Amino acid sequence: MVKPVLAIHGGAGALSRAVMSSEAERQYRAALDGILRAAHAVLAKGGGALDCVAQAVCLLEDCPLFNAGKGAVFTSAGTHELDAAIMDGASLNSGAVANVEHIKHPVLAARAVLEHSNHVFFVSRGAEDFALSQGLEMVENHYFSTPQRREQWLRVVNEFPGQAVLDHDAARVQAQAEAPLDPDRKFGTVGAVAIDVRGNLAAATSTGGVTNKQIGRVGDAPIIGAGCYAANRTAAVSTTGTGEMFIRVVAAYDVAALMDYAGLSLEQAAEKVVHEKLVAIQGQGGLIAVDGKGNVTMPFNTEGMYRGYLRQGEEPFVAIYR
Ligand code: ASP
């Protein structure tokens, strides 16, 4: 029998120029640790991987430190547009929403699509209408704002008019980098992957996207196969990084495909995608993945990635830097 495991991420990126061992670092580690423990409890009670990843991502959406749900980055119009996806590795059932502005927990909307719709992917108003019909909690768009994200956006608007910023030359910007990973050079998606006691896999991903993105821009996070994928025979995968590149290499599915068709191990497949295929097209970021045996891998090609995992009967592992 497999020992149930949950792995989570809160985005990858460049190191902050602030002092490394800061109070902020402690906060990030504490948040990851707390969320791992709370969501792993679902698995510990014999619950399913799908419930567990939904719970983990919900908690990550509620945490203002991460760019998903509360604390999402700003669009070029000074608003928030959120994307999320979830996939069940046992059935391949999937649900996703994109460009939603009022759904408090986009991952729950994705889950509702998975469970209560014949479709896989809803965007914008249709997604919101569907969420509303499912009784999900709706909020005003400014609920997602935090003073830190607004400052970050205004800084970007002033320094890089008209650009969506992920990875600009931070030396040119007087960033207030109080977080361990530079908020201006960090990809902020959150995600979770899990295997439950029955050996079922699931993955979920949720994001505010990239700061100052154009209205209507969608990255990899809500695209099944790019930012989120799960199949029991191979792996569950959630990604974070330059979404356009992850879409181009179909990153999450490629990990599973390399295992399936080329016989690579989970670790070999994930390494190949993150350190070869993405790097070849200047894709930056990382992913978390778990396979059907409960192996976990969390590679990234940036300087850090907020990440952690918790295996039944063990203490949580939490890390930020390499
Ligand atoms: N991958 C996300 C996107 O492109 C960004 C991120 O990971 O922060 O929307």
Coordinates of C-alpha atoms and ligand atoms in Angstrom, one line a residue:
M1 CA 0.0 0.0 0.0
V2 CA 1.2 3.5 -0.8
K3 CA 1.8 6.0 2.0
P4 CA -0.4 9.0 1.1
V5 CA 1.7 12.1 0.1
L6 CA 0.8 15.7 -0.6
A7 CA 3.2 18.2 -2.3
I8 CA 2.5 21.9 -2.8
H9 CA 4.1 24.9 -4.4
G10 CA 3.7 28.6 -4.1
G11 CA 5.6 29.8 -7.2
A12 CA 9.2 29.8 -8.4
G13 CA 11.5 32.8 -9.0
A14 CA 14.6 34.8 -8.4
L15 CA 16.1 35.4 -5.0
S16 CA 15.2 38.6 -3.3
R17 CA 17.9 41.1 -2.6
A18 CA 16.7 41.5 0.9
V19 CA 18.4 39.7 3.7
M20 CA 17.7 36.0 3.3
S21 CA 17.0 34.9 6.8
S22 CA 14.2 37.4 7.2
E23 CA 11.0 37.4 9.2
A24 CA 9.3 37.1 5.8
E25 CA 11.1 33.8 5.1
R26 CA 9.8 32.5 8.4
Q27 CA 6.3 33.5 7.4
Y28 CA 6.5 31.7 4.1
R29 CA 7.8 28.6 5.6
A30 CA 5.2 28.6 8.3
A31 CA 2.4 29.1 5.7
L32 CA 3.7 26.1 3.7
D33 CA 4.1 24.0 6.7
G34 CA 0.6 24.8 8.1
I35 CA -1.1 24.2 4.7
L36 CA 0.7 20.9 4.2
R37 CA -0.4 19.7 7.6
A38 CA -4.0 20.9 7.3
A39 CA -4.6 19.5 3.8
H40 CA -2.7 16.2 4.4
A41 CA -5.2 15.5 7.2
V42 CA -7.7 14.8 4.4
L43 CA -5.4 11.9 3.2
A44 CA -4.6 10.8 6.7
K45 CA -8.3 10.2 7.3
G46 CA -8.5 8.0 4.3
G47 CA -9.8 10.8 2.1
G48 CA -9.2 11.1 -1.7
A49 CA -6.4 12.8 -3.5
L50 CA -8.9 15.1 -5.3
D51 CA -10.3 16.3 -2.0
C52 CA -6.8 16.8 -0.7
V53 CA -5.5 18.9 -3.6
A54 CA -8.7 21.0 -3.6
Q55 CA -8.3 21.7 0.1
A56 CA -4.6 22.5 -0.2
V57 CA -5.1 25.0 -3.1
C58 CA -8.1 26.6 -1.4
L59 CA -5.8 27.3 1.6
L60 CA -3.1 28.6 -0.7
E61 CA -5.7 30.9 -2.4
D62 CA -6.7 32.3 1.0
C63 CA -3.1 33.0 2.0
P64 CA -2.2 36.6 0.8
L65 CA 1.5 35.7 0.5
F66 CA 0.8 33.7 -2.7
N67 CA -0.4 35.0 -6.1
A68 CA -3.7 33.1 -6.2
G69 CA -7.1 34.1 -4.8
K70 CA -6.5 36.7 -2.1
G71 CA -3.2 38.4 -2.9
A72 CA -3.4 37.9 -6.7
V73 CA -1.4 40.2 -8.9
F74 CA -2.9 43.1 -10.8
T75 CA -3.8 43.2 -14.5
S76 CA -2.9 46.3 -16.6
A77 CA -6.3 47.6 -15.8
G78 CA -5.7 47.5 -12.1
T79 CA -8.1 44.5 -11.7
H80 CA -7.6 40.8 -11.0
E81 CA -8.3 37.9 -13.4
L82 CA -7.9 34.5 -11.9
D83 CA -7.3 31.0 -13.5
A84 CA -7.5 27.5 -12.0
A85 CA -7.6 23.8 -13.0
I86 CA -8.0 20.5 -11.2
M87 CA -7.7 16.9 -12.5
D88 CA -8.5 13.5 -11.1
G89 CA -5.9 10.9 -12.1
A90 CA -8.3 8.0 -11.6
S91 CA -10.9 9.0 -14.1
L92 CA -9.1 11.8 -16.1
N93 CA -12.0 14.0 -15.3
S94 CA -10.9 17.6 -15.3
G95 CA -12.3 21.1 -14.6
A96 CA -10.9 24.5 -15.3
V97 CA -11.9 28.2 -15.2
A98 CA -10.1 31.2 -16.6
N99 CA -10.4 35.0 -16.5
V100 CA -12.7 34.9 -13.5
E101 CA -13.0 38.1 -11.4
H102 CA -15.4 37.3 -8.6
I103 CA -15.1 33.7 -7.6
K104 CA -13.5 33.6 -4.1
H105 CA -11.9 30.2 -4.7
P106 CA -11.3 29.6 -8.4
V107 CA -10.1 26.0 -7.6
L108 CA -13.6 25.2 -6.2
A109 CA -15.1 26.5 -9.4
A110 CA -12.8 24.2 -11.4
R111 CA -13.8 21.4 -9.1
A112 CA -17.5 22.1 -9.7
V113 CA -16.9 22.0 -13.4
L114 CA -15.2 18.6 -13.0
E115 CA -18.1 17.3 -10.9
H116 CA -21.2 19.0 -12.1
S117 CA -20.7 19.8 -15.8
N118 CA -20.3 17.9 -19.0
H119 CA -17.7 20.3 -20.0
V120 CA -14.1 20.8 -19.0
F121 CA -13.3 24.5 -19.3
F122 CA -15.3 27.7 -18.7
V123 CA -14.1 31.3 -19.1
S124 CA -15.1 34.7 -17.9
R125 CA -18.8 35.4 -17.5
G126 CA -19.8 31.8 -18.3
A127 CA -17.5 30.5 -15.6
E128 CA -18.9 33.0 -13.1
D129 CA -22.5 32.2 -13.9
F130 CA -21.7 28.5 -13.6
A131 CA -20.0 29.1 -10.2
L132 CA -22.9 31.1 -9.0
S133 CA -25.4 28.4 -10.1
Q134 CA -23.3 25.9 -8.0
G135 CA -23.6 28.1 -4.9
L136 CA -20.0 29.1 -4.7
E137 CA -18.9 32.1 -2.8
M138 CA -18.6 35.3 -4.9
V139 CA -16.7 38.5 -3.9
E140 CA -16.0 42.0 -5.2
N141 CA -12.9 42.1 -7.4
H142 CA -11.1 44.3 -4.8
Y143 CA -11.3 41.4 -2.3
F144 CA -8.2 39.9 -4.1
S145 CA -6.2 43.1 -3.7
T146 CA -3.5 43.6 -1.1
P147 CA -1.4 46.8 -0.6
Q148 CA 1.8 44.9 -1.4
R149 CA 0.4 43.7 -4.8
R150 CA -0.9 47.2 -5.7
E151 CA 2.6 48.7 -4.9
Q152 CA 4.2 46.0 -7.0
W153 CA 1.9 46.7 -9.9
L154 CA 2.4 50.5 -9.7
R155 CA 6.1 50.0 -9.7
V156 CA 5.9 47.9 -12.8
V157 CA 3.5 50.3 -14.5
N158 CA 6.0 53.1 -13.9
E159 CA 9.1 51.3 -14.9
F160 CA 7.9 49.1 -17.7
P161 CA 4.8 50.7 -19.2
G162 CA 2.8 48.3 -21.2
Q163 CA 4.7 45.2 -20.2
A164 CA 3.6 42.2 -18.3
V165 CA 6.4 41.5 -15.9
L166 CA 7.8 38.2 -14.8
D167 CA 11.5 38.4 -15.1
H168 CA 12.7 41.9 -15.8
D169 CA 16.0 43.2 -14.8
A170 CA 15.3 43.7 -11.2
A171 CA 18.4 46.0 -10.8
R172 CA 16.5 48.6 -12.7
V173 CA 13.6 48.6 -10.2
Q174 CA 13.7 49.7 -6.7
A175 CA 11.7 46.7 -5.5
Q176 CA 10.6 46.4 -2.0
A177 CA 11.8 42.8 -1.8
E178 CA 10.7 41.9 1.6
A179 CA 9.9 38.3 0.6
P180 CA 12.5 35.6 0.1
L181 CA 11.8 35.4 -3.6
D182 CA 11.8 38.8 -5.3
P183 CA 8.1 39.6 -5.8
D184 CA 8.9 41.2 -9.2
R185 CA 10.8 38.2 -10.5
K186 CA 8.7 35.5 -9.1
F187 CA 6.0 33.3 -10.8
G188 CA 3.3 33.2 -8.3
T189 CA 1.0 30.3 -9.2
V190 CA 0.1 27.9 -6.4
G191 CA -0.5 24.2 -6.8
A192 CA -0.9 20.8 -5.2
V193 CA -0.4 17.1 -6.2
A194 CA -1.3 14.1 -4.1
I195 CA -1.6 10.3 -4.0
D196 CA -4.1 8.8 -1.6
V197 CA -4.2 5.5 0.2
R198 CA -6.0 3.9 -2.7
G199 CA -3.2 4.9 -5.1
N200 CA -5.3 7.6 -6.8
L201 CA -3.5 10.7 -8.0
A202 CA -4.8 14.3 -8.4
A203 CA -3.4 17.7 -9.3
A204 CA -4.7 21.3 -8.9
T205 CA -3.2 24.7 -10.0
S206 CA -4.5 28.3 -9.3
T207 CA -3.1 31.7 -10.2
G208 CA -3.5 35.4 -10.6
G209 CA -1.3 35.2 -13.6
V210 CA 1.5 37.7 -14.2
T211 CA 1.7 41.3 -13.0
N212 CA 0.3 43.9 -15.4
K213 CA -0.9 41.3 -17.8
Q214 CA -3.2 42.4 -20.6
I215 CA -6.9 41.8 -20.0
G216 CA -7.9 38.4 -21.3
R217 CA -4.4 36.9 -21.1
V218 CA -4.4 33.3 -20.0
G219 CA -1.3 31.4 -19.0
D220 CA -0.6 27.7 -18.5
A221 CA -2.2 27.3 -15.0
P222 CA -5.8 26.5 -16.1
I223 CA -4.9 24.6 -19.3
I224 CA -5.1 20.8 -18.7
G225 CA -1.8 19.3 -19.9
A226 CA 0.2 22.6 -19.7
G227 CA -0.1 23.7 -16.0
C228 CA -2.0 20.8 -14.5
Y229 CA -2.2 17.1 -15.3
A230 CA -3.0 13.8 -13.5
A231 CA -3.2 10.2 -14.6
N232 CA -2.9 7.3 -12.3
R233 CA -0.7 5.3 -14.7
T234 CA 1.9 8.0 -14.7
A235 CA 1.9 11.1 -12.5
A236 CA 0.1 14.2 -11.1
V237 CA 1.8 17.5 -12.0
S238 CA 1.4 21.2 -11.2
T239 CA 3.6 23.9 -12.7
T240 CA 4.6 27.5 -12.1
G241 CA 6.6 29.8 -14.4
T242 CA 6.5 31.7 -17.7
G243 CA 3.1 30.4 -18.7
E244 CA 3.5 31.0 -22.4
M245 CA 6.5 28.6 -22.5
F246 CA 4.8 26.0 -20.4
I247 CA 1.9 26.0 -22.9
R248 CA 4.3 25.7 -25.8
V249 CA 6.0 22.5 -24.4
V250 CA 2.8 21.2 -22.9
A251 CA 4.8 20.9 -19.7
A252 CA 2.6 18.9 -17.3
Y253 CA 1.5 16.4 -19.8
D254 CA 5.0 16.0 -21.2
V255 CA 6.2 14.7 -17.8
A256 CA 3.5 12.0 -18.0
A257 CA 4.1 11.3 -21.6
L258 CA 7.9 10.8 -21.1
M259 CA 7.1 8.3 -18.4
D260 CA 4.5 6.5 -20.5
Y261 CA 6.2 6.4 -23.9
A262 CA 9.8 6.7 -23.1
G263 CA 9.8 4.8 -19.9
L264 CA 11.5 7.5 -17.9
S265 CA 11.2 7.7 -14.1
L266 CA 9.2 10.5 -12.6
E267 CA 12.4 12.3 -11.7
Q268 CA 14.0 11.8 -15.1
A269 CA 10.9 13.0 -16.9
A270 CA 10.5 16.1 -14.7
E271 CA 14.2 17.0 -15.0
K272 CA 14.0 16.7 -18.8
V273 CA 11.0 19.1 -19.0
V274 CA 12.3 21.7 -16.6
H275 CA 16.0 21.6 -17.3
E276 CA 16.0 20.8 -21.1
K277 CA 12.8 21.4 -22.8
L278 CA 11.8 24.6 -21.0
V279 CA 15.3 26.0 -20.9
A280 CA 15.6 25.5 -24.7
I281 CA 12.9 28.1 -25.2
Q282 CA 13.9 30.3 -22.2
G283 CA 11.1 29.0 -20.1
Q284 CA 11.6 29.7 -16.4
G285 CA 10.0 28.1 -13.4
G286 CA 9.4 24.6 -12.0
L287 CA 6.9 22.0 -11.2
I288 CA 5.9 19.5 -8.5
A289 CA 4.9 16.0 -9.3
V290 CA 4.0 12.7 -7.7
D291 CA 3.9 9.3 -9.3
G292 CA 1.8 6.2 -8.7
K293 CA 4.4 4.8 -6.3
G294 CA 4.3 7.9 -4.1
N295 CA 7.6 9.3 -5.4
V296 CA 7.8 13.1 -5.3
T297 CA 9.9 15.4 -7.4
M298 CA 10.1 19.3 -7.3
P299 CA 12.6 20.5 -9.9
F300 CA 12.9 24.2 -10.9
N301 CA 15.3 26.2 -13.1
T302 CA 15.0 29.5 -11.1
E303 CA 16.9 30.3 -7.9
G304 CA 14.1 29.2 -5.7
M305 CA 10.6 27.8 -5.5
Y306 CA 8.3 27.9 -2.5
R307 CA 7.6 24.2 -2.0
G308 CA 7.0 21.3 0.3
Y309 CA 5.6 17.8 0.8
L310 CA 4.3 15.7 3.6
R311 CA 4.3 11.9 3.5
Q312 CA 2.2 10.0 6.0
G313 CA 4.0 9.3 9.2
E314 CA 6.8 11.9 8.5
E315 CA 7.4 15.5 9.3
P316 CA 6.7 18.1 6.5
F317 CA 9.6 19.0 4.2
V318 CA 9.5 22.7 3.3
A319 CA 12.1 24.6 1.2
I320 CA 12.5 27.9 -0.7
Y321 CA 16.0 28.0 -2.2
R322 CA 18.0 25.3 -4.0
Ligands
ASP1 N1 2.3 30.2 -14.8 C1 1.6 31.4 -14.4 C2 1.0 32.1 -15.6 O1 1.7 32.2 -16.6 C3 2.4 32.4 -13.7 C4 3.0 31.9 -12.5 O2 3.4 30.7 -12.4 O3 3.1 32.7 -11.6 O4 -0.1 32.6 -15.5

